[in-house]
Amino acid sequence: MTVLSARSEDYLKAIYKLQAERKVVRVKDLASVLGVRSPTVVGVISGLKDSGFVDQEHYGYISLTTRGEDLAKFLVLNEDLLKKFFEEILSLTPDEAGVNACSVEHYITPTCRERFVSFIRFLEVCGRGSPKWLDHFRHFVLTGEPPPCDRCGDLLSGEEGKCEKH
Amino acid sequence: MTVLSARSEDYLKAIYKLQAERKVVRVKDLASVLGVRSPTVVGVISGLKDSGFVDQEHYGYISLTTRGEDLAKFLVLNEDLLKKFFEEILSLTPDEAGVNACSVEHYITPTCRERFVSFIRFLEVCGRGSPKWLDHFRHFVLTGEPPPCDRCGDLLSGEEGKCEKH
DNA sequence: TGTCATTGTTAGCCCCGCCTATTTTTGTTA
DNA sequence: TAACAAAAATAGGCGGGGCTAACAATGACA
């Protein structure tokens, strides 16, 4: 079981995404989205071909093998998941959430990943969209102040959701 | 403003931590905690000396410059923060939380970091320790089931904290 | 069908972070 | 104080992932 570098995983993800939106993937496209020059792409792709993640004929288009696609799917799934967390929980902009997700994705352990999954699912299953605490948290992020009491509007200082009086 | 590689940051953090617990830091110590050989340490340290983060006399002990200490402090703070999140929110073991924090720390953007800070502070300020939703989430992680209703113990399926009846 | 722009490849270089083998320095101790 | 063990430094090599410059293949079009 070949273990890829973070950078190689980026290439795999990029191929996967390009393939989804553009049908064919060229060296030039990859270079452009990854912010590198063509020869760099050729070098990395050559390694990915050797380890069986990528197919390409000489001077031809780039595509993922079954193996490559399975891995890419998994990686992109994780990335999307993290992006969702950064965007919906931490209220980052879509762009910044994406940047963070893309780089962080490589480095979390499987259990950690599972916990992020659980966190998101918890919100969906048990919070019905946007639970109160999450609204409170967003308020806190924006203003730096504790959220107002549900009943009277005073700032919270007692238990969760409650002010001094309630 | 020199930008350090993730790996160099690891070296800086390691020096900082060793210095805190052991007073003097030797090449050998760093090699041991970072899992590399001495010449590797010598090489990286040499770079950190050039960029003014580290002091060391020939064949002598390693120490941080003021600049190096400031940066290391910042990095370790971020790492601890993330560790706290992984441990207390996602319920990872201390070890696994540490591993994830150490690697993820390098890659999040400043705003993202601030949001993690906010998240932790939110819990402290507004949740008074362990808010209900966090207990519910922990339950969800362990069992995969929605948490029980506060009032009757039925599984939740309505609003947050409420079952069908309540 | 021949020409030429576009694109992919090769060659050859660099830096980083790792290694082993070897040498130098240090400090302890007989 | 001379010898020796331990630790640090140097020399030199390797792979990954960048780069530029030069070259080869492709395909579109006159």
Short mmCIF file of C-alpha atoms (C1' of nucleotides) in Angstrom, two decimals:
data_model
loop_
_atom_site.label_atom_id
_atom_site.label_comp_id
_atom_site.label_asym_id
_atom_site.label_seq_id
_atom_site.Cartn_x
_atom_site.Cartn_y
_atom_site.Cartn_z
CA MET A 1 0.00 0.00 0.00
CA THR A 2 1.77 3.07 -1.30
CA VAL A 3 1.61 6.09 0.95
CA LEU A 4 1.44 9.35 -0.91
CA SER A 5 2.88 12.67 0.14
CA ALA A 6 0.52 15.51 0.94
CA ARG A 7 1.52 17.15 -2.29
CA SER A 8 0.78 14.08 -4.39
CA GLU A 9 -2.62 13.91 -2.75
CA ASP A 10 -3.21 17.48 -3.85
CA TYR A 11 -2.48 16.49 -7.41
CA LEU A 12 -4.87 13.56 -7.16
CA LYS A 13 -7.64 15.74 -5.78
CA ALA A 14 -7.06 18.33 -8.45
CA ILE A 15 -7.33 15.73 -11.20
CA TYR A 16 -10.50 14.41 -9.68
CA LYS A 17 -12.11 17.83 -9.49
CA LEU A 18 -11.04 18.84 -12.98
CA GLN A 19 -12.28 15.57 -14.38
CA ALA A 20 -15.66 16.19 -12.80
CA GLU A 21 -16.13 19.60 -14.33
CA ARG A 22 -14.18 19.46 -17.54
CA LYS A 23 -14.13 15.85 -18.75
CA VAL A 24 -10.49 15.88 -19.91
CA VAL A 25 -7.50 16.88 -17.83
CA ARG A 26 -4.28 18.22 -19.32
CA VAL A 27 -0.89 18.91 -17.78
CA LYS A 28 -1.47 22.58 -18.44
CA ASP A 29 -4.76 22.59 -16.49
CA LEU A 30 -3.19 20.96 -13.50
CA ALA A 31 -0.27 23.37 -13.58
CA SER A 32 -2.70 26.24 -13.62
CA VAL A 33 -4.91 25.11 -10.74
CA LEU A 34 -1.99 23.98 -8.61
CA GLY A 35 0.07 27.07 -9.28
CA VAL A 36 3.15 25.30 -10.64
CA ARG A 37 4.90 24.94 -14.01
CA SER A 38 4.30 22.14 -16.45
CA PRO A 39 7.53 20.24 -15.88
CA THR A 40 6.67 20.00 -12.19
CA VAL A 41 3.33 18.45 -13.05
CA VAL A 42 4.98 16.03 -15.44
CA GLY A 43 7.36 14.96 -12.69
CA VAL A 44 4.72 14.35 -10.06
CA ILE A 45 2.33 12.69 -12.51
CA SER A 46 5.11 10.38 -13.54
CA GLY A 47 5.34 9.18 -9.95
CA LEU A 48 1.58 8.76 -9.70
CA LYS A 49 1.65 6.69 -12.89
CA ASP A 50 4.35 4.46 -11.45
CA SER A 51 2.31 3.83 -8.33
CA GLY A 52 -0.82 3.11 -10.32
CA PHE A 53 -3.02 6.05 -9.42
CA VAL A 54 -2.96 7.77 -12.78
CA ASP A 55 -3.12 6.83 -16.46
CA GLN A 56 -1.73 8.89 -19.30
CA GLU A 57 -0.56 8.16 -22.83
CA HIS A 58 2.49 9.94 -24.15
CA TYR A 59 1.49 13.50 -24.90
CA GLY A 60 -2.07 12.58 -23.95
CA TYR A 61 -4.73 13.41 -21.41
CA ILE A 62 -4.44 12.56 -17.74
CA SER A 63 -6.98 10.35 -15.99
CA LEU A 64 -7.34 8.48 -12.73
CA THR A 65 -7.16 4.72 -12.47
CA THR A 66 -9.87 3.01 -10.45
CA ARG A 67 -7.48 2.97 -7.55
CA GLY A 68 -6.67 6.63 -8.04
CA GLU A 69 -10.29 7.57 -8.25
CA ASP A 70 -11.19 5.69 -5.09
CA LEU A 71 -8.48 7.48 -3.18
CA ALA A 72 -9.29 10.86 -4.68
CA LYS A 73 -12.95 10.42 -3.84
CA PHE A 74 -12.05 9.70 -0.27
CA LEU A 75 -9.71 12.67 -0.02
CA VAL A 76 -12.17 15.09 -1.57
CA LEU A 77 -14.89 13.81 0.73
CA ASN A 78 -12.73 14.56 3.74
CA GLU A 79 -11.86 17.93 2.39
CA ASP A 80 -15.50 18.81 1.81
CA LEU A 81 -16.35 17.67 5.27
CA LEU A 82 -13.73 19.88 6.85
CA LYS A 83 -14.76 22.75 4.64
CA LYS A 84 -18.29 22.38 5.91
CA PHE A 85 -17.06 22.50 9.47
CA PHE A 86 -14.95 25.59 8.88
CA GLU A 87 -17.74 27.30 7.04
CA GLU A 88 -20.78 26.38 9.06
CA ILE A 89 -19.39 26.10 12.54
CA LEU A 90 -16.47 28.50 12.54
CA SER A 91 -18.17 30.87 10.08
CA LEU A 92 -15.21 31.23 7.75
CA THR A 93 -15.87 32.47 4.23
CA PRO A 94 -16.24 29.69 1.64
CA ASP A 95 -12.82 30.55 0.20
CA GLU A 96 -10.98 30.55 3.47
CA ALA A 97 -12.81 27.45 4.60
CA GLY A 98 -11.67 25.76 1.41
CA VAL A 99 -8.05 26.75 1.85
CA ASN A 100 -7.96 25.48 5.40
CA ALA A 101 -9.79 22.28 4.54
CA CYS A 102 -7.47 21.51 1.65
CA SER A 103 -4.31 21.75 3.69
CA VAL A 104 -5.57 20.37 6.99
CA GLU A 105 -7.15 17.37 5.29
CA HIS A 106 -3.80 15.66 4.80
CA TYR A 107 -2.81 15.71 8.42
CA ILE A 108 -5.66 14.58 10.63
CA THR A 109 -5.81 11.02 11.89
CA PRO A 110 -8.66 8.72 10.89
CA THR A 111 -10.31 8.95 14.29
CA CYS A 112 -10.08 12.70 14.20
CA ARG A 113 -11.71 12.70 10.80
CA GLU A 114 -14.49 10.48 12.11
CA ARG A 115 -15.11 12.86 14.95
CA PHE A 116 -15.49 15.76 12.56
CA VAL A 117 -17.98 13.65 10.64
CA SER A 118 -19.83 12.98 13.85
CA PHE A 119 -19.84 16.64 14.74
CA ILE A 120 -21.45 17.62 11.46
CA ARG A 121 -23.91 14.75 11.61
CA PHE A 122 -24.75 15.65 15.18
CA LEU A 123 -25.80 19.08 14.00
CA GLU A 124 -27.91 17.64 11.25
CA VAL A 125 -29.55 14.92 13.28
CA CYS A 126 -29.84 16.50 16.68
CA GLY A 127 -29.82 20.20 15.98
CA ARG A 128 -32.32 20.48 13.19
CA GLY A 129 -30.30 22.93 11.17
CA SER A 130 -29.07 25.62 13.44
CA PRO A 131 -29.28 24.86 17.15
CA LYS A 132 -29.41 27.71 19.62
CA TRP A 133 -25.89 27.29 20.87
CA LEU A 134 -24.56 27.67 17.35
CA ASP A 135 -26.44 30.91 16.89
CA HIS A 136 -25.03 32.01 20.22
CA PHE A 137 -21.56 31.09 19.12
CA ARG A 138 -21.88 33.04 15.87
CA HIS A 139 -23.02 36.03 17.86
CA PHE A 140 -20.05 35.60 20.15
CA VAL A 141 -17.64 35.42 17.20
CA LEU A 142 -19.00 38.58 15.64
CA THR A 143 -19.33 40.73 18.73
CA GLY A 144 -16.99 39.15 21.26
CA GLU A 145 -19.86 39.38 23.72
CA PRO A 146 -21.79 36.58 25.38
CA PRO A 147 -25.10 36.03 23.62
CA PRO A 148 -28.29 37.59 24.99
CA CYS A 149 -30.61 35.71 27.30
CA ASP A 150 -33.46 34.02 25.45
CA ARG A 151 -36.05 35.49 27.76
CA CYS A 152 -35.05 39.03 28.61
CA GLY A 153 -32.18 39.97 26.30
CA ASP A 154 -29.67 40.53 29.12
CA LEU A 155 -26.19 39.24 28.45
CA LEU A 156 -25.63 35.73 29.63
CA SER A 157 -23.60 35.12 32.71
CA GLY A 158 -25.32 32.20 34.35
CA GLU A 159 -25.94 28.78 32.86
CA GLU A 160 -26.04 28.25 29.13
CA GLY A 161 -28.79 30.31 27.59
CA LYS A 162 -29.65 31.98 30.89
CA CYS A 163 -28.88 35.40 32.33
CA GLU A 164 -28.53 36.25 36.04
CA LYS A 165 -32.28 36.38 36.51
CA HIS A 166 -33.40 33.31 34.61
CA MET B 1 10.10 38.48 7.78
CA THR B 2 11.43 34.98 7.26
CA VAL B 3 8.78 32.33 6.73
CA LEU B 4 9.67 29.00 8.23
CA SER B 5 8.75 25.60 6.89
CA ALA B 6 6.41 23.44 8.91
CA ARG B 7 9.34 21.27 9.83
CA SER B 8 11.43 24.15 11.09
CA GLU B 9 8.52 25.24 13.22
CA ASP B 10 8.48 21.77 14.72
CA TYR B 11 12.13 22.15 15.67
CA LEU B 12 11.42 25.52 17.24
CA LYS B 13 8.54 24.15 19.27
CA ALA B 14 10.60 21.20 20.38
CA ILE B 15 13.40 23.47 21.59
CA TYR B 16 10.90 25.59 23.45
CA LYS B 17 9.35 22.62 25.20
CA LEU B 18 12.67 21.02 26.08
CA GLN B 19 13.99 24.31 27.39
CA ALA B 20 10.97 24.60 29.67
CA GLU B 21 11.44 21.21 31.24
CA ARG B 22 15.14 20.57 31.05
CA LYS B 23 16.97 23.91 31.16
CA VAL B 24 19.58 23.01 28.52
CA VAL B 25 18.90 21.65 25.07
CA ARG B 26 21.36 19.51 23.15
CA VAL B 27 21.39 18.30 19.57
CA LYS B 28 21.02 14.79 20.87
CA ASP B 29 17.83 15.68 22.81
CA LEU B 30 16.22 17.26 19.79
CA ALA B 31 17.13 14.30 17.62
CA SER B 32 15.51 12.03 20.14
CA VAL B 33 12.23 13.91 20.55
CA LEU B 34 11.89 14.62 16.84
CA GLY B 35 12.77 11.12 15.77
CA VAL B 36 15.68 12.03 13.51
CA ARG B 37 19.47 11.64 13.53
CA SER B 38 21.89 14.20 14.86
CA PRO B 39 23.21 15.46 11.51
CA THR B 40 19.66 16.28 10.49
CA VAL B 41 19.24 18.39 13.60
CA VAL B 42 22.55 20.10 12.98
CA GLY B 43 21.43 20.97 9.47
CA VAL B 44 18.08 22.41 10.42
CA ILE B 45 19.46 24.25 13.43
CA SER B 46 22.08 25.78 11.22
CA GLY B 47 19.30 27.32 9.13
CA LEU B 48 17.48 28.54 12.22
CA LYS B 49 20.69 30.16 13.43
CA ASP B 50 21.11 31.94 10.10
CA SER B 51 17.60 33.33 10.28
CA GLY B 52 18.06 34.46 13.86
CA PHE B 53 15.72 32.18 15.73
CA VAL B 54 18.32 30.10 17.51
CA ASP B 55 21.64 30.64 19.27
CA GLN B 56 24.32 28.04 19.68
CA GLU B 57 28.06 28.12 20.18
CA HIS B 58 30.20 25.62 18.34
CA TYR B 59 29.74 22.28 20.06
CA GLY B 60 27.52 24.00 22.60
CA TYR B 61 23.96 24.03 23.85
CA ILE B 62 21.03 25.21 21.77
CA SER B 63 18.82 28.08 22.88
CA LEU B 64 16.18 30.34 21.39
CA THR B 65 16.79 33.98 20.60
CA THR B 66 14.15 36.43 21.77
CA ARG B 67 12.70 36.32 18.32
CA GLY B 68 12.76 32.53 18.30
CA GLU B 69 11.14 32.36 21.70
CA ASP B 70 8.36 34.72 20.71
CA LEU B 71 7.56 32.65 17.68
CA ALA B 72 7.84 29.36 19.53
CA LYS B 73 5.54 30.64 22.26
CA PHE B 74 2.98 31.58 19.66
CA LEU B 75 3.23 28.24 17.90
CA VAL B 76 2.97 26.23 21.09
CA LEU B 77 0.00 28.29 22.17
CA ASN B 78 -1.78 27.49 18.94
CA GLU B 79 -0.90 23.87 19.28
CA ASP B 80 -2.23 23.72 22.82
CA LEU B 81 -5.38 25.42 21.74
CA LEU B 82 -6.03 22.93 19.00
CA LYS B 83 -5.17 20.09 21.31
CA LYS B 84 -7.78 21.35 23.71
CA PHE B 85 -10.34 21.42 20.94
CA PHE B 86 -9.53 17.92 19.78
CA GLU B 87 -9.54 16.61 23.31
CA GLU B 88 -12.48 18.40 24.86
CA ILE B 89 -14.81 18.82 21.95
CA LEU B 90 -14.00 15.89 19.71
CA SER B 91 -13.13 13.63 22.66
CA LEU B 92 -9.85 12.35 21.25
CA THR B 93 -7.37 10.85 23.67
CA PRO B 94 -4.69 13.29 24.88
CA ASP B 95 -2.09 11.55 22.73
CA GLU B 96 -4.11 11.57 19.56
CA ALA B 97 -5.25 15.13 20.20
CA GLY B 98 -1.59 16.11 20.56
CA VAL B 99 -0.56 14.45 17.31
CA ASN B 100 -3.34 16.11 15.37
CA ALA B 101 -2.74 19.49 16.95
CA CYS B 102 0.98 19.37 16.25
CA SER B 103 0.56 18.73 12.56
CA VAL B 104 -2.58 20.75 11.91
CA GLU B 105 -1.20 23.79 13.70
CA HIS B 106 1.09 24.68 10.82
CA TYR B 107 -1.60 24.87 8.22
CA ILE B 108 -4.57 26.84 9.49
CA THR B 109 -4.97 30.49 8.55
CA PRO B 110 -4.90 33.20 11.23
CA THR B 111 -8.65 33.76 11.06
CA CYS B 112 -9.26 30.06 11.37
CA ARG B 113 -7.05 29.98 14.42
CA GLU B 114 -8.97 32.89 15.93
CA ARG B 115 -12.21 31.05 15.40
CA PHE B 116 -10.90 28.02 17.25
CA VAL B 117 -9.90 30.35 20.06
CA SER B 118 -13.39 31.81 20.04
CA PHE B 119 -14.92 28.38 20.10
CA ILE B 120 -13.00 27.35 23.18
CA ARG B 121 -13.62 30.68 24.88
CA PHE B 122 -17.29 30.43 24.02
CA LEU B 123 -17.47 27.20 25.94
CA GLU B 124 -15.70 28.70 28.90
CA VAL B 125 -17.62 31.94 28.99
CA CYS B 126 -21.04 30.90 27.85
CA GLY B 127 -21.23 27.24 28.64
CA ARG B 128 -19.92 27.15 32.17
CA GLY B 129 -17.82 24.07 31.70
CA SER B 130 -19.82 21.48 29.88
CA PRO B 131 -22.96 22.72 28.19
CA LYS B 132 -25.77 20.33 27.49
CA TRP B 133 -25.20 20.14 23.77
CA LEU B 134 -21.61 19.05 24.33
CA ASP B 135 -22.72 16.24 26.62
CA HIS B 136 -25.22 15.31 23.95
CA PHE B 137 -22.52 15.32 21.32
CA ARG B 138 -20.27 13.08 23.40
CA HIS B 139 -23.13 10.69 23.84
CA PHE B 140 -23.69 10.76 20.10
CA VAL B 141 -20.03 10.04 19.37
CA LEU B 142 -19.93 7.08 21.72
CA THR B 143 -23.21 5.44 20.81
CA GLY B 144 -24.05 6.80 17.39
CA GLU B 145 -27.52 7.50 18.74
CA PRO B 146 -29.23 10.82 19.25
CA PRO B 147 -29.05 11.88 22.91
CA PRO B 148 -31.99 11.24 25.24
CA CYS B 149 -34.61 13.91 25.90
CA ASP B 150 -33.90 15.93 29.03
CA ARG B 151 -37.35 15.37 30.40
CA CYS B 152 -38.44 11.86 29.58
CA GLY B 153 -35.38 10.02 28.28
CA ASP B 154 -36.83 9.29 24.85
CA LEU B 155 -34.44 9.71 21.96
CA LEU B 156 -34.42 13.16 20.47
CA SER B 157 -36.07 13.74 17.18
CA GLY B 158 -37.63 17.16 17.54
CA GLU B 159 -35.82 20.37 18.39
CA GLU B 160 -32.51 20.39 20.16
CA GLY B 161 -32.83 18.77 23.54
CA LYS B 162 -36.45 17.81 22.93
CA CYS B 163 -38.13 14.54 22.01
CA GLU B 164 -41.38 14.18 20.03
CA LYS B 165 -43.47 14.91 23.10
CA HIS B 166 -41.65 17.89 24.56
"C1'" DT C 1 -0.09 18.97 -47.21
"C1'" DG C 2 3.21 21.99 -44.99
"C1'" DT C 3 3.77 25.38 -41.39
"C1'" DC C 4 3.50 26.90 -36.94
"C1'" DA C 5 1.55 27.81 -32.38
"C1'" DT C 6 0.41 25.15 -28.47
"C1'" DT C 7 1.39 21.74 -25.36
"C1'" DG C 8 4.11 18.00 -23.30
"C1'" DT C 9 8.69 16.19 -22.32
"C1'" DT C 10 13.51 16.12 -21.21
"C1'" DA C 11 17.69 17.86 -19.22
"C1'" DG C 12 19.71 19.87 -15.71
"C1'" DC C 13 19.69 22.75 -11.81
"C1'" DC C 14 18.21 24.16 -6.74
"C1'" DC C 15 16.66 23.66 -1.88
"C1'" DC C 16 14.92 21.00 1.93
"C1'" DG C 17 15.02 17.42 5.11
"C1'" DC C 18 16.47 13.04 5.71
"C1'" DC C 19 20.37 9.46 5.94
"C1'" DT C 20 25.37 6.96 6.93
"C1'" DA C 21 30.19 7.28 7.62
"C1'" DT C 22 33.75 9.89 9.31
"C1'" DT C 23 36.10 13.48 11.79
"C1'" DT C 24 36.51 16.92 15.43
"C1'" DT C 25 35.73 18.64 19.89
"C1'" DT C 26 34.69 18.20 24.65
"C1'" DG C 27 34.88 16.64 29.15
"C1'" DT C 28 35.68 13.01 32.35
"C1'" DT C 29 38.61 10.15 34.57
"C1'" DA C 30 42.62 7.05 35.35
"C1'" DT D 1 47.99 15.10 31.70
"C1'" DA D 2 46.86 11.49 28.48
"C1'" DA D 3 43.38 8.58 26.94
"C1'" DC D 4 38.89 7.69 25.85
"C1'" DA D 5 33.80 7.93 25.47
"C1'" DA D 6 30.23 10.84 24.14
"C1'" DA D 7 28.47 14.34 21.57
"C1'" DA D 8 28.65 17.58 17.63
"C1'" DA D 9 30.03 18.65 13.09
"C1'" DT D 10 31.28 17.64 8.32
"C1'" DA D 11 31.16 15.20 3.97
"C1'" DG D 12 28.52 13.32 0.75
"C1'" DG D 13 24.31 10.91 -0.96
"C1'" DC D 14 19.10 10.49 -1.86
"C1'" DG D 15 14.27 11.63 -3.05
"C1'" DG D 16 10.63 15.05 -3.40
"C1'" DG D 17 9.01 18.95 -5.47
"C1'" DG D 18 10.09 23.19 -7.34
"C1'" DC D 19 12.37 25.90 -11.47
"C1'" DT D 20 14.25 27.38 -16.58
"C1'" DA D 21 15.74 26.36 -21.11
"C1'" DA D 22 15.60 23.52 -24.87
"C1'" DC D 23 13.41 20.11 -27.60
"C1'" DA D 24 9.58 17.04 -29.52
"C1'" DA D 25 4.89 16.02 -30.69
"C1'" DT D 26 0.30 17.43 -31.91
"C1'" DG D 27 -3.17 19.45 -34.36
"C1'" DA D 28 -5.29 23.36 -36.72
"C1'" DC D 29 -5.41 25.90 -40.66
"C1'" DA D 30 -3.71 28.31 -44.87
#
